[in-house]
Amino acid sequence: MSARSPQAPRSPRVLVVDDEADLRELLELTLLKMGLDVDSAASLAAARARLVDTEYQLVLTDMRLPDGLGLELVREVTAAYKNTPVAVVTAFGSTDNAVIALKAGAFDYISKPVALDQLRVMVQSALRLNAGPAAVQAPSAAPTASRLRGESAVIQALRAQIARLARSMAPVAIHGESGSGKELAAREIHAQSSRAAKPFIAVNCGAIPEALMEAEFFGYRKGAFTGAADDREGFFQAANGGTLMLDEVADLPLAMQVKLLRAIQERRVRKLGATAEEPVDVRIVSATHKNLAQCVEQGSFRQDLFYRLNVIELSLPPLRERLDDLGVLTAAILERLGTFEHKVALGPGVLEALRGYAFPGNVRELENILERALAFANGGVIQVGDLALKGARLADMAAAPLPSPMPAAPSAVPPPNPDSLPSSLPEYLNQVEREIILRALAQTHFNRTQAAQLLGISFRQLRYQMQKLNIQEPEA
């Protein structure tokens, strides 16, 4: 018998592990109809034997097996067969088990009773993952460079971490200071995943009026409310098959957090005015500059939603911890700012001056500094004086964690001694609040966005309090 031609197509092979004969048969038939080869096992021991003899493009396992837990198989496959995604089947309502499996390295999960449409979507996504992002891009599309520029050790470690977690469908929570590139990281995760050819939708949760949130996220039917003249898709439908980034997720009101949790758990959404839910296939990536665990303790963020979003954590380093990348970042920004006819160059000592700066606003602040400097530069050459660096230096930060606050107006209401009470509580509280805000503004050199972050409030809240307390920005 002649050897098989290397050009002959080979169907992907899937291993189904489940001790329920009826469910195992249903899964097998569904996968066979998709044109896949299927092997099955009713126990951990049988599955292990299959894995030794055969290479699989996907392993689908139940969480409870006669001789152990499917979680054991998840860990073993993840460790020994790194190119084989493994998905789990969980009992109805056992979302905690699904989160545990995702943290252990599972590619994705599906709940009982198994919805065959969701199963097919998950399997197709896993098979695309094996093929790599290039397989789902247009044949003529050239590979793109990483959005995260730099060659420092921390940025290389970050890129390696993104490459690993891009192979999973688990939710990712990105943490980092304002301006550190959270959306860039989210886009990089999407670009390296099997969802690269599908939409990437980024939503600023803090910029949507609370009354419109449900309609914006889930869409609405014509006539659902006054002004709803036509059917409209929401963010979940727009991101179907791709990635939905929830930026500043900590700003979501509690009422919306409940609805978002259900949509993530059930993978279904109901439009306003509709009677039936519709399935959505979306990977969630969230980002915030706030400490979500602290928000949970304070009661402003639901613990169950926190656990659903925080399956995989990704922390972005601030620019001051990756100053080796400053040259690469500066060159990329200047290339974007310049034109073909007018190239931008740096004068002597400019990079050294930038390296001595702390960049509390991170890469976004670097862009602003260079753009402002270019406006003042002569002949397209930026000099040190054009940078107009005002604020924290690295040496200052090391020497004094808390800069001295800017002088405040004399207190109109002196603080009471421990044995007395203030003569006017509202005036006293206003004075205390004024002094705290002035300290935060002094520490950030009157950068109101950063001051709001230090105080754990939104920019709009800070602006309102400054107007109420008559706090004026000092003249330059």
mmCIF file of C-alpha atoms in Angstrom, residues 52-287:
data_model
loop_
_atom_site.group_PDB
_atom_site.id
_atom_site.type_symbol
_atom_site.label_atom_id
_atom_site.label_comp_id
_atom_site.label_asym_id
_atom_site.label_seq_id
_atom_site.Cartn_x
_atom_site.Cartn_y
_atom_site.Cartn_z
ATOM 1 C CA VAL A 52 0.108 9.310 24.696
ATOM 2 C CA ASP A 53 -0.764 7.644 21.373
ATOM 3 C CA THR A 54 -2.443 10.469 19.437
ATOM 4 C CA GLU A 55 -1.946 14.168 18.718
ATOM 5 C CA TYR A 56 -5.148 16.181 19.209
ATOM 6 C CA GLN A 57 -6.131 19.648 18.077
ATOM 7 C CA LEU A 58 -8.625 19.965 20.956
ATOM 8 C CA VAL A 59 -9.468 18.134 24.179
ATOM 9 C CA LEU A 60 -12.999 18.546 25.551
ATOM 10 C CA THR A 61 -13.442 17.189 29.078
ATOM 11 C CA ASP A 62 -16.135 17.021 31.721
ATOM 12 C CA MET A 63 -15.218 18.460 35.133
ATOM 13 C CA ARG A 64 -16.294 15.343 37.095
ATOM 14 C CA LEU A 65 -15.011 11.921 36.045
ATOM 15 C CA PRO A 66 -15.165 8.527 37.793
ATOM 16 C CA ASP A 67 -11.455 8.460 38.686
ATOM 17 C CA GLY A 68 -10.798 12.170 39.305
ATOM 18 C CA LEU A 69 -11.479 15.715 38.167
ATOM 19 C CA GLY A 70 -11.267 17.119 34.681
ATOM 20 C CA LEU A 71 -9.194 19.887 36.253
ATOM 21 C CA GLU A 72 -6.322 17.377 36.577
ATOM 22 C CA LEU A 73 -6.509 16.742 32.846
ATOM 23 C CA VAL A 74 -6.543 20.485 32.155
ATOM 24 C CA ARG A 75 -3.290 20.943 34.080
ATOM 25 C CA GLU A 76 -1.644 17.907 32.468
ATOM 26 C CA VAL A 77 -2.556 18.876 28.913
ATOM 27 C CA THR A 78 -1.525 22.496 29.496
ATOM 28 C CA ALA A 79 1.872 21.385 30.845
ATOM 29 C CA ALA A 80 2.697 18.496 28.496
ATOM 30 C CA TYR A 81 0.872 19.391 25.263
ATOM 31 C CA LYS A 82 1.279 23.156 25.016
ATOM 32 C CA ASN A 83 -0.149 23.360 21.483
ATOM 33 C CA THR A 84 -3.342 21.473 22.371
ATOM 34 C CA PRO A 85 -6.149 23.665 23.742
ATOM 35 C CA VAL A 86 -8.352 22.012 26.354
ATOM 36 C CA ALA A 87 -11.932 23.079 27.092
ATOM 37 C CA VAL A 88 -14.196 21.967 29.942
ATOM 38 C CA VAL A 89 -17.875 21.100 30.276
ATOM 39 C CA THR A 90 -19.291 22.396 33.568
ATOM 40 C CA ALA A 91 -22.560 21.690 35.346
ATOM 41 C CA PHE A 92 -25.313 24.291 35.080
ATOM 42 C CA GLY A 93 -24.650 27.172 37.458
ATOM 43 C CA SER A 94 -21.101 26.014 38.285
ATOM 44 C CA THR A 95 -19.431 29.165 37.035
ATOM 45 C CA ASP A 96 -16.945 29.013 39.915
ATOM 46 C CA ASN A 97 -15.613 25.746 38.481
ATOM 47 C CA ALA A 98 -15.320 27.374 35.069
ATOM 48 C CA VAL A 99 -13.244 30.206 36.515
ATOM 49 C CA ILE A 100 -10.984 27.708 38.308
ATOM 50 C CA ALA A 101 -10.493 25.794 35.067
ATOM 51 C CA LEU A 102 -9.663 28.964 33.140
ATOM 52 C CA LYS A 103 -7.111 29.945 35.769
ATOM 53 C CA ALA A 104 -5.579 26.460 35.454
ATOM 54 C CA GLY A 105 -5.057 27.017 31.718
ATOM 55 C CA ALA A 106 -8.293 25.884 30.043
ATOM 56 C CA PHE A 107 -8.903 27.463 26.657
ATOM 57 C CA ASP A 108 -12.641 27.930 27.242
ATOM 58 C CA TYR A 109 -15.693 26.310 28.838
ATOM 59 C CA ILE A 110 -19.271 25.388 28.011
ATOM 60 C CA SER A 111 -22.114 24.746 30.457
ATOM 61 C CA LYS A 112 -24.624 21.907 30.656
ATOM 62 C CA PRO A 113 -27.084 21.475 29.104
ATOM 63 C CA VAL A 114 -24.761 21.904 26.148
ATOM 64 C CA ALA A 115 -25.977 24.408 23.558
ATOM 65 C CA LEU A 116 -24.759 22.971 20.243
ATOM 66 C CA ASP A 117 -24.445 26.382 18.571
ATOM 67 C CA GLN A 118 -22.103 27.532 21.353
ATOM 68 C CA LEU A 119 -20.191 24.251 21.132
ATOM 69 C CA ARG A 120 -19.591 24.711 17.404
ATOM 70 C CA VAL A 121 -18.389 28.288 17.891
ATOM 71 C CA MET A 122 -15.989 27.222 20.644
ATOM 72 C CA VAL A 123 -14.569 24.335 18.594
ATOM 73 C CA GLN A 124 -14.060 26.503 15.526
ATOM 74 C CA SER A 125 -12.280 29.094 17.672
ATOM 75 C CA ALA A 126 -9.983 26.405 19.114
ATOM 76 C CA LEU A 127 -9.109 25.078 15.661
ATOM 77 C CA ARG A 128 -8.294 28.592 14.434
ATOM 78 C CA LEU A 129 -6.049 28.937 17.478
ATOM 79 C CA ASN A 130 -4.028 25.920 16.371
ATOM 80 C CA ALA A 131 -3.701 27.405 12.904
ATOM 81 C CA GLY A 132 -2.476 30.708 14.376
ATOM 82 C CA PRO A 133 -3.606 34.292 13.704
ATOM 83 C CA ALA A 134 -2.081 34.233 10.214
ATOM 84 C CA ALA A 135 -4.614 31.622 9.127
ATOM 85 C CA VAL A 136 -7.560 33.908 9.789
ATOM 86 C CA GLN A 137 -6.038 36.975 8.154
ATOM 87 C CA ALA A 138 -6.233 37.796 4.483
ATOM 88 C CA PRO A 139 -3.596 35.867 2.469
ATOM 89 C CA SER A 140 -1.967 39.114 1.336
ATOM 90 C CA ALA A 141 -1.839 40.602 4.829
ATOM 91 C CA ALA A 142 1.714 41.139 6.054
ATOM 92 C CA PRO A 143 2.536 40.388 9.699
ATOM 93 C CA THR A 144 2.392 43.551 11.749
ATOM 94 C CA ALA A 145 4.937 44.656 14.315
ATOM 95 C CA SER A 146 4.043 44.615 17.979
ATOM 96 C CA ARG A 147 2.153 47.663 19.208
ATOM 97 C CA LEU A 148 4.182 47.557 22.423
ATOM 98 C CA ARG A 149 7.459 49.198 21.424
ATOM 99 C CA GLY A 150 10.714 48.634 23.270
ATOM 100 C CA GLU A 151 13.370 46.032 24.048
ATOM 101 C CA SER A 152 13.718 46.392 27.829
ATOM 102 C CA ALA A 153 13.465 43.245 29.943
ATOM 103 C CA VAL A 154 10.058 44.202 31.342
ATOM 104 C CA ILE A 155 8.519 44.881 27.936
ATOM 105 C CA GLN A 156 9.918 41.639 26.490
ATOM 106 C CA ALA A 157 8.447 39.723 29.440
ATOM 107 C CA LEU A 158 5.129 41.507 28.849
ATOM 108 C CA ARG A 159 5.086 40.526 25.161
ATOM 109 C CA ALA A 160 5.844 36.906 26.080
ATOM 110 C CA GLN A 161 2.991 36.915 28.612
ATOM 111 C CA ILE A 162 0.597 38.346 26.022
ATOM 112 C CA ALA A 163 1.599 35.644 23.526
ATOM 113 C CA ARG A 164 0.700 32.964 26.082
ATOM 114 C CA LEU A 165 -2.627 34.373 27.219
ATOM 115 C CA ALA A 166 -3.687 35.178 23.633
ATOM 116 C CA ARG A 167 -4.174 31.406 23.205
ATOM 117 C CA SER A 168 -6.923 31.384 25.828
ATOM 118 C CA MET A 169 -10.452 32.721 25.764
ATOM 119 C CA ALA A 170 -10.306 33.533 29.484
ATOM 120 C CA PRO A 171 -11.175 37.113 30.512
ATOM 121 C CA VAL A 172 -8.131 39.339 31.058
ATOM 122 C CA ALA A 173 -7.922 42.204 33.555
ATOM 123 C CA ILE A 174 -5.270 44.770 32.616
ATOM 124 C CA HIS A 175 -3.883 46.942 35.400
ATOM 125 C CA GLY A 176 -1.670 49.954 34.902
ATOM 126 C CA GLU A 177 -1.250 53.635 35.509
ATOM 127 C CA SER A 178 -2.975 56.150 33.281
ATOM 128 C CA GLY A 179 -1.166 56.480 29.955
ATOM 129 C CA SER A 180 0.780 53.207 30.272
ATOM 130 C CA GLY A 181 -0.824 51.616 27.195
ATOM 131 C CA LYS A 182 -3.677 49.448 28.466
ATOM 132 C CA GLU A 183 -5.651 49.672 25.230
ATOM 133 C CA LEU A 184 -2.533 48.904 23.191
ATOM 134 C CA ALA A 185 -2.020 45.754 25.269
ATOM 135 C CA ALA A 186 -5.653 44.757 24.755
ATOM 136 C CA ARG A 187 -5.325 45.238 21.000
ATOM 137 C CA GLU A 188 -2.136 43.160 21.034
ATOM 138 C CA ILE A 189 -3.942 40.317 22.814
ATOM 139 C CA HIS A 190 -6.685 40.454 20.190
ATOM 140 C CA ALA A 191 -4.241 40.623 17.273
ATOM 141 C CA GLN A 192 -2.367 37.501 18.427
ATOM 142 C CA SER A 193 -5.505 35.494 19.168
ATOM 143 C CA SER A 194 -7.655 33.326 16.919
ATOM 144 C CA ARG A 195 -10.135 36.239 16.916
ATOM 145 C CA ALA A 196 -7.788 38.603 15.080
ATOM 146 C CA ALA A 197 -9.977 38.759 11.962
ATOM 147 C CA LYS A 198 -13.070 39.671 14.005
ATOM 148 C CA PRO A 199 -13.924 43.075 15.547
ATOM 149 C CA PHE A 200 -12.115 44.674 18.466
ATOM 150 C CA ILE A 201 -14.487 47.040 20.272
ATOM 151 C CA ALA A 202 -13.158 49.336 23.018
ATOM 152 C CA VAL A 203 -15.702 50.957 25.357
ATOM 153 C CA ASN A 204 -14.974 53.671 27.930
ATOM 154 C CA CYS A 205 -17.356 52.686 30.717
ATOM 155 C CA GLY A 206 -16.919 56.027 32.475
ATOM 156 C CA ALA A 207 -18.077 58.047 29.468
ATOM 157 C CA ILE A 208 -21.538 56.498 29.000
ATOM 158 C CA PRO A 209 -24.500 58.099 30.801
ATOM 159 C CA GLU A 210 -26.017 55.618 33.244
ATOM 160 C CA ALA A 211 -29.478 55.914 31.674
ATOM 161 C CA LEU A 212 -28.118 54.789 28.287
ATOM 162 C CA MET A 213 -25.813 51.995 29.423
ATOM 163 C CA GLU A 214 -28.111 49.016 28.885
ATOM 164 C CA ALA A 215 -29.082 50.205 25.401
ATOM 165 C CA GLU A 216 -25.451 50.883 24.474
ATOM 166 C CA PHE A 217 -24.179 47.500 25.694
ATOM 167 C CA PHE A 218 -27.030 45.229 24.585
ATOM 168 C CA GLY A 219 -28.813 47.188 21.837
ATOM 169 C CA TYR A 220 -32.543 47.841 21.464
ATOM 170 C CA ARG A 221 -35.560 47.114 19.320
ATOM 171 C CA LYS A 222 -37.505 49.704 17.378
ATOM 172 C CA GLY A 223 -40.014 51.385 19.686
ATOM 173 C CA ALA A 224 -38.364 50.146 22.892
ATOM 174 C CA PHE A 225 -38.349 53.728 24.167
ATOM 175 C CA THR A 226 -39.029 57.236 22.926
ATOM 176 C CA GLY A 227 -36.594 57.984 20.114
ATOM 177 C CA ALA A 228 -35.859 54.337 19.240
ATOM 178 C CA ALA A 229 -36.789 54.707 15.560
ATOM 179 C CA ASP A 230 -34.881 51.619 14.363
ATOM 180 C CA ASP A 231 -33.322 48.429 15.697
ATOM 181 C CA ARG A 232 -29.786 48.983 16.925
ATOM 182 C CA GLU A 233 -26.962 46.626 17.812
ATOM 183 C CA GLY A 234 -25.098 47.055 21.107
ATOM 184 C CA PHE A 235 -21.419 46.696 21.937
ATOM 185 C CA PHE A 236 -21.776 42.950 22.545
ATOM 186 C CA GLN A 237 -23.320 42.348 19.126
ATOM 187 C CA ALA A 238 -20.757 44.626 17.449
ATOM 188 C CA ALA A 239 -17.905 42.613 19.019
ATOM 189 C CA ASN A 240 -19.481 39.213 18.247
ATOM 190 C CA GLY A 241 -16.747 36.727 17.394
ATOM 191 C CA GLY A 242 -14.084 39.170 18.555
ATOM 192 C CA THR A 243 -12.971 41.034 21.653
ATOM 193 C CA LEU A 244 -14.808 43.566 23.802
ATOM 194 C CA MET A 245 -12.586 45.842 25.891
ATOM 195 C CA LEU A 246 -14.212 47.428 28.945
ATOM 196 C CA ASP A 247 -11.975 50.394 29.715
ATOM 197 C CA GLU A 248 -12.313 52.022 33.152
ATOM 198 C CA VAL A 249 -14.597 49.167 34.177
ATOM 199 C CA ALA A 250 -14.497 50.335 37.816
ATOM 200 C CA ASP A 251 -16.723 53.264 36.816
ATOM 201 C CA LEU A 252 -19.685 51.007 35.985
ATOM 202 C CA PRO A 253 -22.679 51.607 38.294
ATOM 203 C CA LEU A 254 -23.758 48.648 40.423
ATOM 204 C CA ALA A 255 -27.034 48.160 38.527
ATOM 205 C CA MET A 256 -25.143 47.728 35.254
ATOM 206 C CA GLN A 257 -22.612 45.423 36.893
ATOM 207 C CA VAL A 258 -25.411 42.914 37.604
ATOM 208 C CA LYS A 259 -26.533 42.896 33.950
ATOM 209 C CA LEU A 260 -22.963 42.668 32.678
ATOM 210 C CA LEU A 261 -22.270 39.695 34.965
ATOM 211 C CA ARG A 262 -25.245 37.795 33.559
ATOM 212 C CA ALA A 263 -24.225 38.521 29.964
ATOM 213 C CA ILE A 264 -20.692 37.242 30.619
ATOM 214 C CA GLN A 265 -21.860 34.111 32.451
ATOM 215 C CA GLU A 266 -24.678 33.134 30.093
ATOM 216 C CA ARG A 267 -23.017 34.398 26.906
ATOM 217 C CA ARG A 268 -26.402 35.733 25.903
ATOM 218 C CA VAL A 269 -27.866 39.235 25.820
ATOM 219 C CA ARG A 270 -31.369 40.617 25.485
ATOM 220 C CA LYS A 271 -31.957 43.839 23.598
ATOM 221 C CA LEU A 272 -34.177 46.446 25.169
ATOM 222 C CA GLY A 273 -37.710 45.774 23.978
ATOM 223 C CA ALA A 274 -36.947 42.167 22.954
ATOM 224 C CA THR A 275 -38.511 39.067 24.527
ATOM 225 C CA ALA A 276 -35.760 36.571 23.734
ATOM 226 C CA GLU A 277 -32.039 36.464 24.430
ATOM 227 C CA GLU A 278 -29.536 35.998 21.632
ATOM 228 C CA PRO A 279 -26.159 34.231 21.913
ATOM 229 C CA VAL A 280 -22.950 36.257 21.640
ATOM 230 C CA ASP A 281 -19.386 35.014 21.328
ATOM 231 C CA VAL A 282 -17.202 37.684 22.896
ATOM 232 C CA ARG A 283 -13.918 37.624 24.776
ATOM 233 C CA ILE A 284 -13.844 40.194 27.556
ATOM 234 C CA VAL A 285 -10.755 42.283 28.303
ATOM 235 C CA SER A 286 -11.155 44.842 31.088
ATOM 236 C CA ALA A 287 -8.868 47.675 32.152
#
